[in-house]
Amino acid sequence: MHVDSSSPPPVASSAAAELPRSPLSLRRVAIDTWRENVAYLHRDCAVYRAEGFQALSKIEVRANGHRILATLNVTSDPRIVQPHELGLSQDAFDQLGVERGHPASISQAEPPDSCQALFRKIAGERLTREDYAAIVRDIANHRYSKIELTAFVVACNRDELDREEVFFLTDAMVASGRRLDWHEPLVVDKHCIGGIPGNRTSMLVVPIVAAHGMLCPKTSSRAITSPAGTADTMEVLAKVELPFAQLAEIVSAHKACLAWGGTAHLSPADDVLISVERPLSIDSPGQMVASILSKKVAAGSTHLVLDIPIGPTAKVRSMPEAQRLRRLFEYVARRIGLSLEVVITDGRQPVGRGVGPVLEARDVMQVLENDPSAPNDLRQKALRLAGRLIECDPDVRGGDGFAIARDILDSGRALARMQALIEAQGSKGFDHHHPALGHLSFEVCAPVEGMVCSIDNFQIARVARLAGAPKVKEAGVDLLHKLGDQVAAGEPLYRVYASFPADLEFARQASQKDSGYRLGSASDVPQVFVEF
């Protein structure tokens, strides 16, 4: 495997002002500022007074031959920093690679080189390839404040990027970090645009296609606004935060991995942008395409199957909208040399029964073991997606993929491959037959008799998060009924698990305001649009 490191890790460089003569003593401030470098100075610091720094301004920090840019916060509390100290947030401190107390110098930071391009985008102008390359380079190097990042994200969302701009943004994001080369002609991956709780098909697709002999190194993200990401759920079964060298060994030995992608430094500018997109609930088509495809290309994928679910409470709510998004994905993928197949799937309700890491891990293992009680919708969707990936194999005839995937699953070969991955990554000893769920629980029951005609993906996800997921892995929602089920008045619709009384009460209040379920007749069940 080859790693293209021609693009260096994000280290700031600028023509900074002359450094202060008296170095400050570095202190690690135990605050997670989520992808933003933040520095802390005491108000009585001699350097702060002499240099005329302003709160929220950008400063350059130098120590041990390294330098980073950080947003300055000023405090009067000596418990955070003493007057002779410079405090750094967790991420910022770790980037310098020094011990507490190491001397550091600070200076005013020059504005990012790409500021003029940013201002033009804010004004609604169309930007060039060079403009996006400069902006993304400065984002990856942490030269933008959260305010500037937010302005860029909102500007791109307000004035929809044309397809050329989306390609420029994607290409720039790939170039901002590592690009892996597995020295294989066929490297496959599967991705979903998100928004559907319980949709843990990746944990089934990966062992199936790997058992077929295809290379599928799956580096996944953690949840930011959902009750669980693939990495959160896999972490119930095995370690997911592994050194990159170990990941490469696992992929070489087992044709696959299921790990957190943060250690690989792939499209780092995307991680920074996500830190402001998600709190604002901004997920514009252009930014979504750039985010997904840049990560896949940087990870060395040659073939991708992309899942776009459609439903009343999914991210995409109509077939025309799905087709527009498909065409944009296909255009950019073609420009960057990625073979892409888009499948449009049923997004009317959560997939499987469990929503939350432990509950979703239970569902996945039930499917792999061919347990009769396994959720069939999760099984069928995973088989169809795996089948599409298997058909990327030039030796497989079109239309045969589903049957091959089903045989691999039914024979136990997919389970054996997953068990091998779990052992290689570091097993957590998870017992899915008796999963350790939150010791506090309550049930949400049907107020009247009727047929389940609607399940709100967003509300179910919200209840699961309020119960503690994904941080509390044993928390979440266990669905007892799905669309089309007939229920009696007072019959439980789902069960909520939590580990802390406050979480339980938050989830209870949310479910009392809106259970997320609607009851009616068969004619009220929304039509499904599927293009498998």
Short mmCIF file of C-alpha atoms in Angstrom, two decimals:
data_model
loop_
_atom_site.label_atom_id
_atom_site.label_comp_id
_atom_site.label_asym_id
_atom_site.label_seq_id
_atom_site.Cartn_x
_atom_site.Cartn_y
_atom_site.Cartn_z
CA MET A 1 0.00 0.00 0.00
CA HIS A 2 1.22 3.48 -0.86
CA VAL A 3 0.35 6.69 0.94
CA ASP A 4 0.63 9.88 -1.06
CA SER A 5 1.98 12.36 1.45
CA SER A 6 2.76 15.08 -1.07
CA SER A 7 0.19 17.18 0.74
CA PRO A 8 1.64 17.75 4.21
CA PRO A 9 -0.42 17.57 7.40
CA PRO A 10 -2.18 20.82 8.23
CA VAL A 11 0.56 23.00 9.64
CA ALA A 12 0.07 26.72 9.49
CA SER A 13 2.58 28.99 7.82
CA SER A 14 2.45 32.72 7.57
CA ALA A 15 4.64 35.77 7.46
CA ALA A 16 4.02 36.47 11.13
CA ALA A 17 5.23 39.47 13.05
CA GLU A 18 8.40 39.32 15.14
CA LEU A 19 8.10 36.81 17.97
CA PRO A 20 7.94 37.98 21.60
CA ARG A 21 11.23 37.71 23.43
CA SER A 22 9.86 36.05 26.59
CA PRO A 23 8.39 32.62 25.83
CA LEU A 24 5.29 31.42 27.60
CA SER A 25 4.90 28.07 29.30
CA LEU A 26 2.47 25.75 27.48
CA ARG A 27 -0.49 24.31 29.33
CA ARG A 28 -3.02 21.77 28.03
CA VAL A 29 -6.54 23.04 28.76
CA ALA A 30 -8.93 20.09 28.98
CA ILE A 31 -11.55 21.54 26.66
CA ASP A 32 -12.67 19.79 23.47
CA THR A 33 -13.23 22.62 20.98
CA TRP A 34 -14.12 20.20 18.13
CA ARG A 35 -11.77 20.82 15.23
CA GLU A 36 -10.91 24.39 16.24
CA ASN A 37 -7.57 25.40 17.69
CA VAL A 38 -8.20 27.67 20.67
CA ALA A 39 -5.53 29.44 22.76
CA TYR A 40 -6.03 30.91 26.24
CA LEU A 41 -4.12 33.86 27.72
CA HIS A 42 -4.55 35.41 31.13
CA ARG A 43 -5.68 39.03 31.07
CA ASP A 44 -2.62 39.99 33.15
CA CYS A 45 -0.17 38.26 30.79
CA ALA A 46 2.65 40.66 29.91
CA VAL A 47 2.72 39.41 26.31
CA TYR A 48 -1.02 39.93 25.94
CA ARG A 49 -0.74 43.52 27.16
CA ALA A 50 2.40 44.34 25.18
CA GLU A 51 1.31 42.90 21.85
CA GLY A 52 -2.21 44.31 21.79
CA PHE A 53 -3.95 41.01 21.13
CA GLN A 54 -7.75 41.01 20.90
CA ALA A 55 -10.06 38.25 22.07
CA LEU A 56 -11.19 35.99 19.16
CA SER A 57 -8.30 37.19 17.00
CA LYS A 58 -6.03 34.68 15.26
CA ILE A 59 -2.55 34.13 16.72
CA GLU A 60 0.36 32.00 15.61
CA VAL A 61 1.84 29.66 18.22
CA ARG A 62 5.39 28.31 17.82
CA ALA A 63 6.97 25.52 19.85
CA ASN A 64 9.47 22.75 19.25
CA GLY A 65 9.89 23.68 15.59
CA HIS A 66 6.14 23.46 14.93
CA ARG A 67 3.57 26.19 14.50
CA ILE A 68 -0.18 26.30 14.51
CA LEU A 69 -2.84 28.97 14.24
CA ALA A 70 -5.37 29.38 17.01
CA THR A 71 -8.28 31.57 18.01
CA LEU A 72 -7.45 33.59 21.12
CA ASN A 73 -9.64 33.50 24.21
CA VAL A 74 -8.81 35.76 27.18
CA THR A 75 -9.53 34.77 30.77
CA SER A 76 -9.18 36.29 34.24
CA ASP A 77 -9.30 32.89 35.96
CA PRO A 78 -5.82 31.65 37.02
CA ARG A 79 -7.22 28.11 37.29
CA ILE A 80 -7.39 28.04 33.49
CA VAL A 81 -4.04 29.70 32.80
CA GLN A 82 -1.54 31.63 34.89
CA PRO A 83 -0.20 34.99 33.60
CA HIS A 84 3.03 33.31 32.46
CA GLU A 85 1.25 30.47 30.64
CA LEU A 86 -0.31 29.88 27.23
CA GLY A 87 -3.22 27.46 27.33
CA LEU A 88 -4.18 25.38 24.32
CA SER A 89 -7.31 23.31 23.70
CA GLN A 90 -6.87 19.55 23.48
CA ASP A 91 -6.53 19.27 19.69
CA ALA A 92 -4.25 22.30 19.44
CA PHE A 93 -1.92 21.05 22.19
CA ASP A 94 -1.67 17.59 20.63
CA GLN A 95 -0.70 19.06 17.23
CA LEU A 96 2.46 20.59 18.70
CA GLY A 97 3.65 17.27 20.12
CA VAL A 98 5.22 18.70 23.28
CA GLU A 99 4.92 18.23 27.02
CA ARG A 100 3.27 20.61 29.47
CA GLY A 101 5.56 23.46 30.39
CA HIS A 102 7.39 23.52 27.07
CA PRO A 103 8.27 27.11 26.05
CA ALA A 104 6.19 28.64 23.28
CA SER A 105 6.08 31.97 21.47
CA ILE A 106 3.06 33.73 20.01
CA SER A 107 2.51 36.48 17.48
CA GLN A 108 -0.25 38.07 15.48
CA ALA A 109 -1.30 35.88 12.55
CA GLU A 110 -1.55 37.19 9.03
CA PRO A 111 -5.03 36.89 7.42
CA PRO A 112 -5.45 33.76 5.28
CA ASP A 113 -4.34 34.18 1.67
CA SER A 114 -7.76 33.05 0.47
CA CYS A 115 -9.75 35.75 2.29
CA GLN A 116 -10.48 37.67 -0.91
CA ALA A 117 -11.93 34.56 -2.53
CA LEU A 118 -14.01 33.94 0.58
CA PHE A 119 -15.39 37.48 0.45
CA ARG A 120 -16.28 37.02 -3.22
CA LYS A 121 -18.21 33.84 -2.38
CA ILE A 122 -20.04 35.63 0.42
CA ALA A 123 -21.01 38.25 -2.19
CA GLY A 124 -22.50 35.48 -4.35
CA GLU A 125 -19.81 35.17 -7.00
CA ARG A 126 -18.83 31.96 -8.77
CA LEU A 127 -15.32 30.86 -7.77
CA THR A 128 -12.57 29.26 -9.83
CA ARG A 129 -10.69 26.02 -9.26
CA GLU A 130 -7.75 28.02 -7.88
CA ASP A 131 -10.05 29.87 -5.49
CA TYR A 132 -11.41 26.65 -4.00
CA ALA A 133 -7.91 25.16 -3.76
CA ALA A 134 -6.76 28.20 -1.76
CA ILE A 135 -9.82 28.24 0.52
CA VAL A 136 -9.69 24.52 1.27
CA ARG A 137 -5.93 24.66 1.90
CA ASP A 138 -6.45 27.41 4.48
CA ILE A 139 -9.36 25.50 6.06
CA ALA A 140 -7.24 22.35 6.40
CA ASN A 141 -4.43 24.42 7.92
CA HIS A 142 -6.86 25.80 10.53
CA ARG A 143 -6.36 29.35 9.27
CA TYR A 144 -10.08 30.12 9.40
CA SER A 145 -12.03 30.94 12.54
CA LYS A 146 -15.41 29.32 13.19
CA ILE A 147 -17.02 32.60 12.14
CA GLU A 148 -15.23 32.56 8.77
CA LEU A 149 -15.98 28.87 8.28
CA THR A 150 -19.65 29.49 8.99
CA ALA A 151 -19.69 32.34 6.46
CA PHE A 152 -18.25 30.02 3.79
CA VAL A 153 -20.69 27.19 4.53
CA VAL A 154 -23.70 29.52 4.54
CA ALA A 155 -22.56 31.26 1.35
CA CYS A 156 -22.22 27.93 -0.46
CA ASN A 157 -25.64 26.87 0.82
CA ARG A 158 -27.40 30.14 -0.05
CA ASP A 159 -26.01 30.44 -3.57
CA GLU A 160 -26.18 26.83 -4.76
CA LEU A 161 -22.86 25.71 -6.21
CA ASP A 162 -22.97 24.77 -9.87
CA ARG A 163 -21.67 21.33 -10.78
CA GLU A 164 -18.25 22.66 -11.84
CA GLU A 165 -17.85 24.36 -8.46
CA VAL A 166 -18.79 21.13 -6.69
CA PHE A 167 -16.06 19.35 -8.65
CA PHE A 168 -13.55 22.10 -7.79
CA LEU A 169 -14.45 21.84 -4.09
CA THR A 170 -14.23 18.03 -4.12
CA ASP A 171 -10.88 18.02 -5.89
CA ALA A 172 -9.47 20.58 -3.46
CA MET A 173 -10.67 18.56 -0.47
CA VAL A 174 -8.96 15.41 -1.77
CA ALA A 175 -5.72 17.35 -2.17
CA SER A 176 -5.89 18.70 1.41
CA GLY A 177 -4.71 15.43 3.01
CA ARG A 178 -3.46 11.92 2.40
CA ARG A 179 -4.45 9.88 -0.63
CA LEU A 180 -4.14 6.13 -0.20
CA ASP A 181 -3.11 3.69 -2.91
CA TRP A 182 -3.81 0.02 -2.15
CA HIS A 183 -2.12 -1.17 -5.38
CA GLU A 184 -5.29 -3.03 -6.35
CA PRO A 185 -7.31 -2.42 -9.53
CA LEU A 186 -10.58 -2.83 -7.63
CA VAL A 187 -11.15 -1.17 -4.22
CA VAL A 188 -14.86 -1.03 -3.31
CA ASP A 189 -16.87 0.93 -0.79
CA LYS A 190 -20.47 1.59 0.10
CA HIS A 191 -21.90 4.79 1.56
CA CYS A 192 -25.30 6.16 2.55
CA ILE A 193 -26.10 9.88 2.56
CA GLY A 194 -27.60 9.38 6.04
CA GLY A 195 -30.74 10.45 7.84
CA ILE A 196 -32.16 6.95 8.46
CA PRO A 197 -31.74 5.56 12.02
CA GLY A 198 -30.52 1.98 12.40
CA ASN A 199 -29.17 1.81 8.83
CA ARG A 200 -26.09 -0.28 9.70
CA THR A 201 -25.78 -2.01 6.34
CA SER A 202 -22.04 -1.25 6.07
CA MET A 203 -21.29 -3.69 8.89
CA LEU A 204 -22.92 -6.42 6.78
CA VAL A 205 -21.80 -5.34 3.32
CA VAL A 206 -18.10 -5.18 4.25
CA PRO A 207 -17.72 -8.78 5.52
CA ILE A 208 -19.86 -10.10 2.63
CA VAL A 209 -17.82 -8.48 -0.16
CA ALA A 210 -14.53 -9.19 1.64
CA ALA A 211 -15.51 -12.87 1.87
CA HIS A 212 -16.09 -12.74 -1.89
CA GLY A 213 -12.44 -11.66 -2.22
CA MET A 214 -12.87 -7.94 -2.92
CA LEU A 215 -10.84 -5.27 -1.13
CA CYS A 216 -13.13 -3.13 1.06
CA PRO A 217 -11.19 -0.96 3.56
CA LYS A 218 -14.06 0.80 5.35
CA THR A 219 -13.06 3.89 7.32
CA SER A 220 -16.19 5.39 8.87
CA SER A 221 -17.13 8.44 10.86
CA ARG A 222 -18.61 8.79 14.30
CA ALA A 223 -22.09 10.19 14.75
CA ILE A 224 -22.41 13.95 15.11
CA THR A 225 -26.18 14.46 15.12
CA SER A 226 -27.40 10.84 14.73
CA PRO A 227 -27.80 8.20 17.47
CA ALA A 228 -24.94 6.10 16.06
CA GLY A 229 -22.44 6.06 13.23
CA THR A 230 -20.82 2.93 11.83
CA ALA A 231 -17.71 3.57 13.94
CA ASP A 232 -19.83 3.98 17.11
CA THR A 233 -21.62 0.68 16.50
CA MET A 234 -18.50 -1.24 15.48
CA GLU A 235 -16.84 0.04 18.66
CA VAL A 236 -19.30 -2.11 20.63
CA LEU A 237 -17.71 -5.15 19.00
CA ALA A 238 -14.07 -4.13 18.57
CA LYS A 239 -11.57 -1.30 18.78
CA VAL A 240 -11.98 1.25 15.99
CA GLU A 241 -9.32 3.85 16.88
CA LEU A 242 -6.26 2.10 15.52
CA PRO A 243 -2.89 3.34 14.25
CA PHE A 244 -2.95 3.62 10.51
CA ALA A 245 -0.11 1.11 10.11
CA GLN A 246 -2.17 -1.48 11.98
CA LEU A 247 -5.21 -0.76 9.80
CA ALA A 248 -3.11 -1.37 6.70
CA GLU A 249 -1.95 -4.73 8.10
CA ILE A 250 -5.55 -5.74 8.86
CA VAL A 251 -6.67 -4.82 5.33
CA SER A 252 -3.77 -6.77 3.86
CA ALA A 253 -4.65 -9.86 5.89
CA HIS A 254 -8.46 -9.78 5.75
CA LYS A 255 -9.30 -7.67 2.66
CA ALA A 256 -11.26 -5.26 4.87
CA CYS A 257 -11.51 -3.20 8.01
CA LEU A 258 -14.30 -1.42 9.90
CA ALA A 259 -12.59 1.43 11.68
CA TRP A 260 -12.82 5.11 12.56
CA GLY A 261 -11.27 7.18 9.80
CA GLY A 262 -9.86 9.96 11.99
CA THR A 263 -6.37 8.47 12.18
CA ALA A 264 -5.95 8.31 8.39
CA HIS A 265 -5.97 12.10 7.77
CA LEU A 266 -8.25 11.77 4.73
CA SER A 267 -9.81 14.98 3.38
CA PRO A 268 -9.15 16.84 6.68
CA ALA A 269 -10.83 20.01 5.43
CA ASP A 270 -14.08 18.05 5.32
CA ASP A 271 -13.85 17.27 9.04
CA VAL A 272 -13.39 20.98 9.79
CA LEU A 273 -16.36 21.98 7.61
CA ILE A 274 -18.58 19.32 9.20
CA SER A 275 -17.91 20.89 12.60
CA VAL A 276 -19.92 23.94 11.53
CA GLU A 277 -22.34 22.33 9.05
CA ARG A 278 -23.92 19.91 11.50
CA PRO A 279 -24.79 22.38 14.32
CA LEU A 280 -26.42 24.59 11.67
CA SER A 281 -28.22 21.56 10.14
CA ILE A 282 -26.83 22.62 6.76
CA ASP A 283 -26.37 19.76 4.32
CA SER A 284 -26.61 21.35 0.89
CA PRO A 285 -26.32 19.00 -2.12
CA GLY A 286 -23.02 20.47 -3.30
CA GLN A 287 -21.33 20.24 0.08
CA MET A 288 -22.74 16.73 0.62
CA VAL A 289 -21.33 15.51 -2.70
CA ALA A 290 -17.92 17.07 -2.05
CA SER A 291 -17.78 15.66 1.47
CA ILE A 292 -18.66 12.08 0.53
CA LEU A 293 -16.71 11.75 -2.70
CA SER A 294 -13.55 13.47 -1.42
CA LYS A 295 -13.36 10.98 1.46
CA LYS A 296 -13.85 7.99 -0.83
CA VAL A 297 -11.26 9.08 -3.39
CA ALA A 298 -8.75 9.94 -0.66
CA ALA A 299 -9.31 6.49 0.89
CA GLY A 300 -8.24 4.89 -2.39
CA SER A 301 -11.67 3.62 -3.50
CA THR A 302 -12.12 2.88 -7.20
CA HIS A 303 -15.78 1.78 -7.07
CA LEU A 304 -18.56 3.11 -4.85
CA VAL A 305 -22.19 2.13 -4.34
CA LEU A 306 -24.12 5.08 -2.94
CA ASP A 307 -27.40 4.69 -1.06
CA ILE A 308 -29.93 7.55 -1.33
CA PRO A 309 -32.98 6.78 0.84
CA ILE A 310 -36.28 8.54 -0.01
CA GLY A 311 -39.07 9.12 2.48
CA PRO A 312 -41.30 11.75 4.10
CA THR A 313 -38.77 12.28 6.93
CA ALA A 314 -35.56 11.34 5.08
CA LYS A 315 -32.99 13.85 3.79
CA VAL A 316 -34.41 13.33 0.27
CA ARG A 317 -38.19 13.36 0.10
CA SER A 318 -39.11 12.95 -3.57
CA MET A 319 -37.95 11.03 -6.62
CA PRO A 320 -37.21 14.20 -8.69
CA GLU A 321 -35.00 15.46 -5.85
CA ALA A 322 -33.24 12.08 -5.67
CA GLN A 323 -32.62 12.07 -9.41
CA ARG A 324 -31.13 15.58 -9.33
CA LEU A 325 -28.79 14.54 -6.51
CA ARG A 326 -27.89 11.35 -8.38
CA ARG A 327 -26.90 13.29 -11.49
CA LEU A 328 -24.71 15.64 -9.45
CA PHE A 329 -22.95 12.72 -7.74
CA GLU A 330 -22.43 10.98 -11.09
CA TYR A 331 -21.00 14.11 -12.75
CA VAL A 332 -18.45 14.79 -10.01
CA ALA A 333 -17.52 11.10 -9.65
CA ARG A 334 -16.85 10.92 -13.39
CA ARG A 335 -14.63 14.02 -13.24
CA ILE A 336 -12.51 12.65 -10.38
CA GLY A 337 -12.21 9.14 -11.83
CA LEU A 338 -14.46 7.22 -9.40
CA SER A 339 -16.79 4.51 -10.69
CA LEU A 340 -20.13 5.22 -9.01
CA GLU A 341 -23.47 3.44 -8.85
CA VAL A 342 -26.34 5.17 -7.08
CA VAL A 343 -29.23 3.16 -5.63
CA ILE A 344 -32.43 4.76 -4.39
CA THR A 345 -33.85 2.96 -1.36
CA ASP A 346 -36.80 2.94 1.04
CA GLY A 347 -36.33 5.75 3.58
CA ARG A 348 -39.86 5.82 5.01
CA GLN A 349 -38.77 4.43 8.39
CA PRO A 350 -35.73 3.29 10.40
CA VAL A 351 -33.92 0.17 9.16
CA GLY A 352 -33.82 -2.76 11.56
CA ARG A 353 -35.16 -2.57 15.10
CA GLY A 354 -32.38 -1.04 17.17
CA VAL A 355 -31.44 2.64 17.23
CA GLY A 356 -28.25 3.20 19.26
CA PRO A 357 -24.84 1.46 19.22
CA VAL A 358 -25.55 -1.67 21.32
CA LEU A 359 -29.00 -2.24 19.83
CA GLU A 360 -27.68 -1.81 16.29
CA ALA A 361 -24.74 -4.15 16.97
CA ARG A 362 -27.27 -6.74 18.19
CA ASP A 363 -29.23 -6.44 14.93
CA VAL A 364 -26.07 -6.77 12.80
CA MET A 365 -24.88 -9.89 14.59
CA GLN A 366 -28.35 -11.46 14.37
CA VAL A 367 -28.29 -11.00 10.60
CA LEU A 368 -24.76 -12.40 10.30
CA GLU A 369 -25.76 -15.46 12.34
CA ASN A 370 -28.90 -15.97 10.22
CA ASP A 371 -30.96 -15.75 13.41
CA PRO A 372 -34.69 -16.23 12.60
CA SER A 373 -35.45 -13.19 14.76
CA ALA A 374 -33.04 -10.93 12.81
CA PRO A 375 -34.65 -7.85 11.22
CA ASN A 376 -35.42 -8.87 7.64
CA ASP A 377 -35.40 -5.32 6.24
CA LEU A 378 -31.79 -4.85 7.37
CA ARG A 379 -30.83 -8.23 5.91
CA GLN A 380 -32.48 -7.61 2.54
CA LYS A 381 -31.11 -4.10 2.12
CA ALA A 382 -27.57 -5.20 2.99
CA LEU A 383 -27.78 -8.10 0.53
CA ARG A 384 -28.92 -5.83 -2.30
CA LEU A 385 -26.15 -3.30 -1.65
CA ALA A 386 -23.53 -6.04 -1.30
CA GLY A 387 -24.82 -7.60 -4.49
CA ARG A 388 -24.30 -4.36 -6.39
CA LEU A 389 -20.72 -4.14 -5.15
CA ILE A 390 -20.03 -7.77 -6.03
CA GLU A 391 -21.21 -7.02 -9.58
CA CYS A 392 -18.25 -4.62 -9.85
CA ASP A 393 -16.17 -7.83 -10.11
CA PRO A 394 -15.54 -8.31 -13.85
CA ASP A 395 -15.95 -12.07 -13.37
CA VAL A 396 -19.52 -11.66 -12.06
CA ARG A 397 -22.39 -11.41 -14.51
CA GLY A 398 -24.79 -8.50 -14.02
CA GLY A 399 -27.78 -9.52 -11.93
CA ASP A 400 -25.96 -12.36 -10.12
CA GLY A 401 -24.64 -10.25 -7.24
CA PHE A 402 -27.61 -10.64 -4.93
CA ALA A 403 -27.56 -14.45 -5.12
CA ILE A 404 -23.80 -14.53 -4.49
CA ALA A 405 -24.15 -12.18 -1.50
CA ARG A 406 -27.00 -14.29 -0.10
CA ASP A 407 -24.97 -17.48 -0.43
CA ILE A 408 -22.02 -15.87 1.38
CA LEU A 409 -24.31 -14.75 4.22
CA ASP A 410 -26.29 -18.00 4.48
CA SER A 411 -23.14 -20.14 4.45
CA GLY A 412 -21.64 -18.35 7.45
CA ARG A 413 -18.66 -17.01 5.47
CA ALA A 414 -19.68 -13.41 6.17
CA LEU A 415 -19.93 -14.16 9.91
CA ALA A 416 -16.48 -15.79 9.86
CA ARG A 417 -15.01 -12.74 8.11
CA MET A 418 -16.62 -10.37 10.63
CA GLN A 419 -15.30 -12.45 13.54
CA ALA A 420 -11.83 -12.33 12.01
CA LEU A 421 -12.04 -8.53 11.69
CA ILE A 422 -13.25 -8.22 15.29
CA GLU A 423 -10.33 -10.30 16.57
CA ALA A 424 -7.81 -8.44 14.41
CA GLN A 425 -9.03 -5.01 15.55
CA GLY A 426 -9.34 -6.07 19.21
CA SER A 427 -12.50 -7.80 20.40
CA LYS A 428 -14.63 -6.18 23.11
CA GLY A 429 -16.30 -9.52 23.99
CA PHE A 430 -19.78 -8.31 23.09
CA ASP A 431 -22.55 -10.85 23.78
CA HIS A 432 -25.34 -9.97 21.39
CA HIS A 433 -27.52 -12.76 22.79
CA HIS A 434 -27.61 -10.90 26.10
CA PRO A 435 -26.67 -7.31 25.21
CA ALA A 436 -25.93 -4.98 28.12
CA LEU A 437 -28.62 -2.33 27.69
CA GLY A 438 -29.32 0.70 29.86
CA HIS A 439 -30.82 -0.36 33.18
CA LEU A 440 -33.50 2.34 32.97
CA SER A 441 -36.31 2.01 30.44
CA PHE A 442 -39.86 2.92 29.52
CA GLU A 443 -42.28 1.98 26.76
CA VAL A 444 -44.15 4.25 24.38
CA CYS A 445 -47.58 2.77 23.71
CA ALA A 446 -50.22 3.19 21.01
CA PRO A 447 -52.89 5.70 22.10
CA VAL A 448 -55.53 4.04 19.88
CA GLU A 449 -55.99 0.95 17.77
CA GLY A 450 -54.79 1.19 14.18
CA MET A 451 -52.12 0.42 11.59
CA VAL A 452 -48.67 2.01 11.79
CA CYS A 453 -48.78 4.35 8.80
CA SER A 454 -45.88 6.69 9.59
CA ILE A 455 -42.63 6.61 11.56
CA ASP A 456 -40.71 9.88 11.83
CA ASN A 457 -37.00 9.14 11.33
CA PHE A 458 -35.96 12.46 12.84
CA GLN A 459 -38.07 12.09 15.99
CA ILE A 460 -36.99 8.50 16.68
CA ALA A 461 -33.36 9.57 16.28
CA ARG A 462 -33.97 12.53 18.60
CA VAL A 463 -35.48 10.33 21.33
CA ALA A 464 -32.53 7.93 21.07
CA ARG A 465 -30.02 10.78 21.36
CA LEU A 466 -31.83 12.28 24.34
CA ALA A 467 -31.64 8.84 25.97
CA GLY A 468 -27.85 9.10 25.72
CA ALA A 469 -26.86 7.54 22.38
CA PRO A 470 -24.24 7.43 20.96
CA LYS A 471 -22.05 8.57 23.88
CA VAL A 472 -23.81 6.07 26.13
CA LYS A 473 -23.58 3.00 23.93
CA GLU A 474 -26.17 0.98 25.82
CA ALA A 475 -28.80 3.71 25.36
CA GLY A 476 -31.27 3.95 22.50
CA VAL A 477 -34.64 2.94 21.09
CA ASP A 478 -35.81 -0.62 20.36
CA LEU A 479 -38.60 -0.57 17.79
CA LEU A 480 -41.32 -3.14 18.42
CA HIS A 481 -43.50 -2.27 15.40
CA LYS A 482 -42.83 -1.08 11.85
CA LEU A 483 -44.91 0.30 8.98
CA GLY A 484 -47.98 -1.78 8.17
CA ASP A 485 -48.20 -3.45 11.60
CA GLN A 486 -51.64 -3.55 13.21
CA VAL A 487 -51.52 -2.53 16.88
CA ALA A 488 -54.07 -2.43 19.69
CA ALA A 489 -54.63 0.54 21.97
CA GLY A 490 -52.06 0.45 24.78
CA GLU A 491 -49.73 -1.92 22.91
CA PRO A 492 -46.03 -0.89 23.10
CA LEU A 493 -44.67 0.75 19.93
CA TYR A 494 -41.05 0.97 21.11
CA ARG A 495 -38.92 0.73 24.23
CA VAL A 496 -36.39 3.37 25.30
CA TYR A 497 -33.23 2.47 27.23
CA ALA A 498 -31.06 4.87 29.23
CA SER A 499 -28.35 4.65 31.88
CA PHE A 500 -28.97 7.97 33.66
CA PRO A 501 -32.23 9.30 35.16
CA ALA A 502 -31.86 12.71 33.50
CA ASP A 503 -31.41 11.14 30.06
CA LEU A 504 -34.42 8.92 30.64
CA GLU A 505 -36.56 11.91 31.57
CA PHE A 506 -35.43 13.96 28.57
CA ALA A 507 -36.32 11.08 26.26
CA ARG A 508 -39.65 10.54 28.03
CA GLN A 509 -40.66 14.19 27.66
CA ALA A 510 -39.73 14.20 23.96
CA SER A 511 -41.69 11.02 23.26
CA GLN A 512 -44.72 12.34 25.15
CA LYS A 513 -44.76 15.46 22.97
CA ASP A 514 -44.35 13.41 19.80
CA SER A 515 -43.98 9.62 19.76
CA GLY A 516 -42.82 9.70 16.14
CA TYR A 517 -45.53 7.17 15.24
CA ARG A 518 -48.81 7.81 13.43
CA LEU A 519 -51.64 5.28 13.33
CA GLY A 520 -54.25 5.02 10.61
CA SER A 521 -55.35 2.63 7.87
CA ALA A 522 -53.51 0.79 5.09
CA SER A 523 -54.33 3.59 2.63
CA ASP A 524 -52.40 6.03 4.84
CA VAL A 525 -49.07 4.20 4.49
CA PRO A 526 -46.81 6.31 2.20
CA GLN A 527 -45.79 4.88 -1.16
CA VAL A 528 -42.25 3.53 -1.44
CA PHE A 529 -39.90 4.62 -4.23
CA VAL A 530 -37.14 2.06 -4.69
CA GLU A 531 -34.68 1.64 -7.58
CA PHE A 532 -32.68 -1.46 -6.77
#
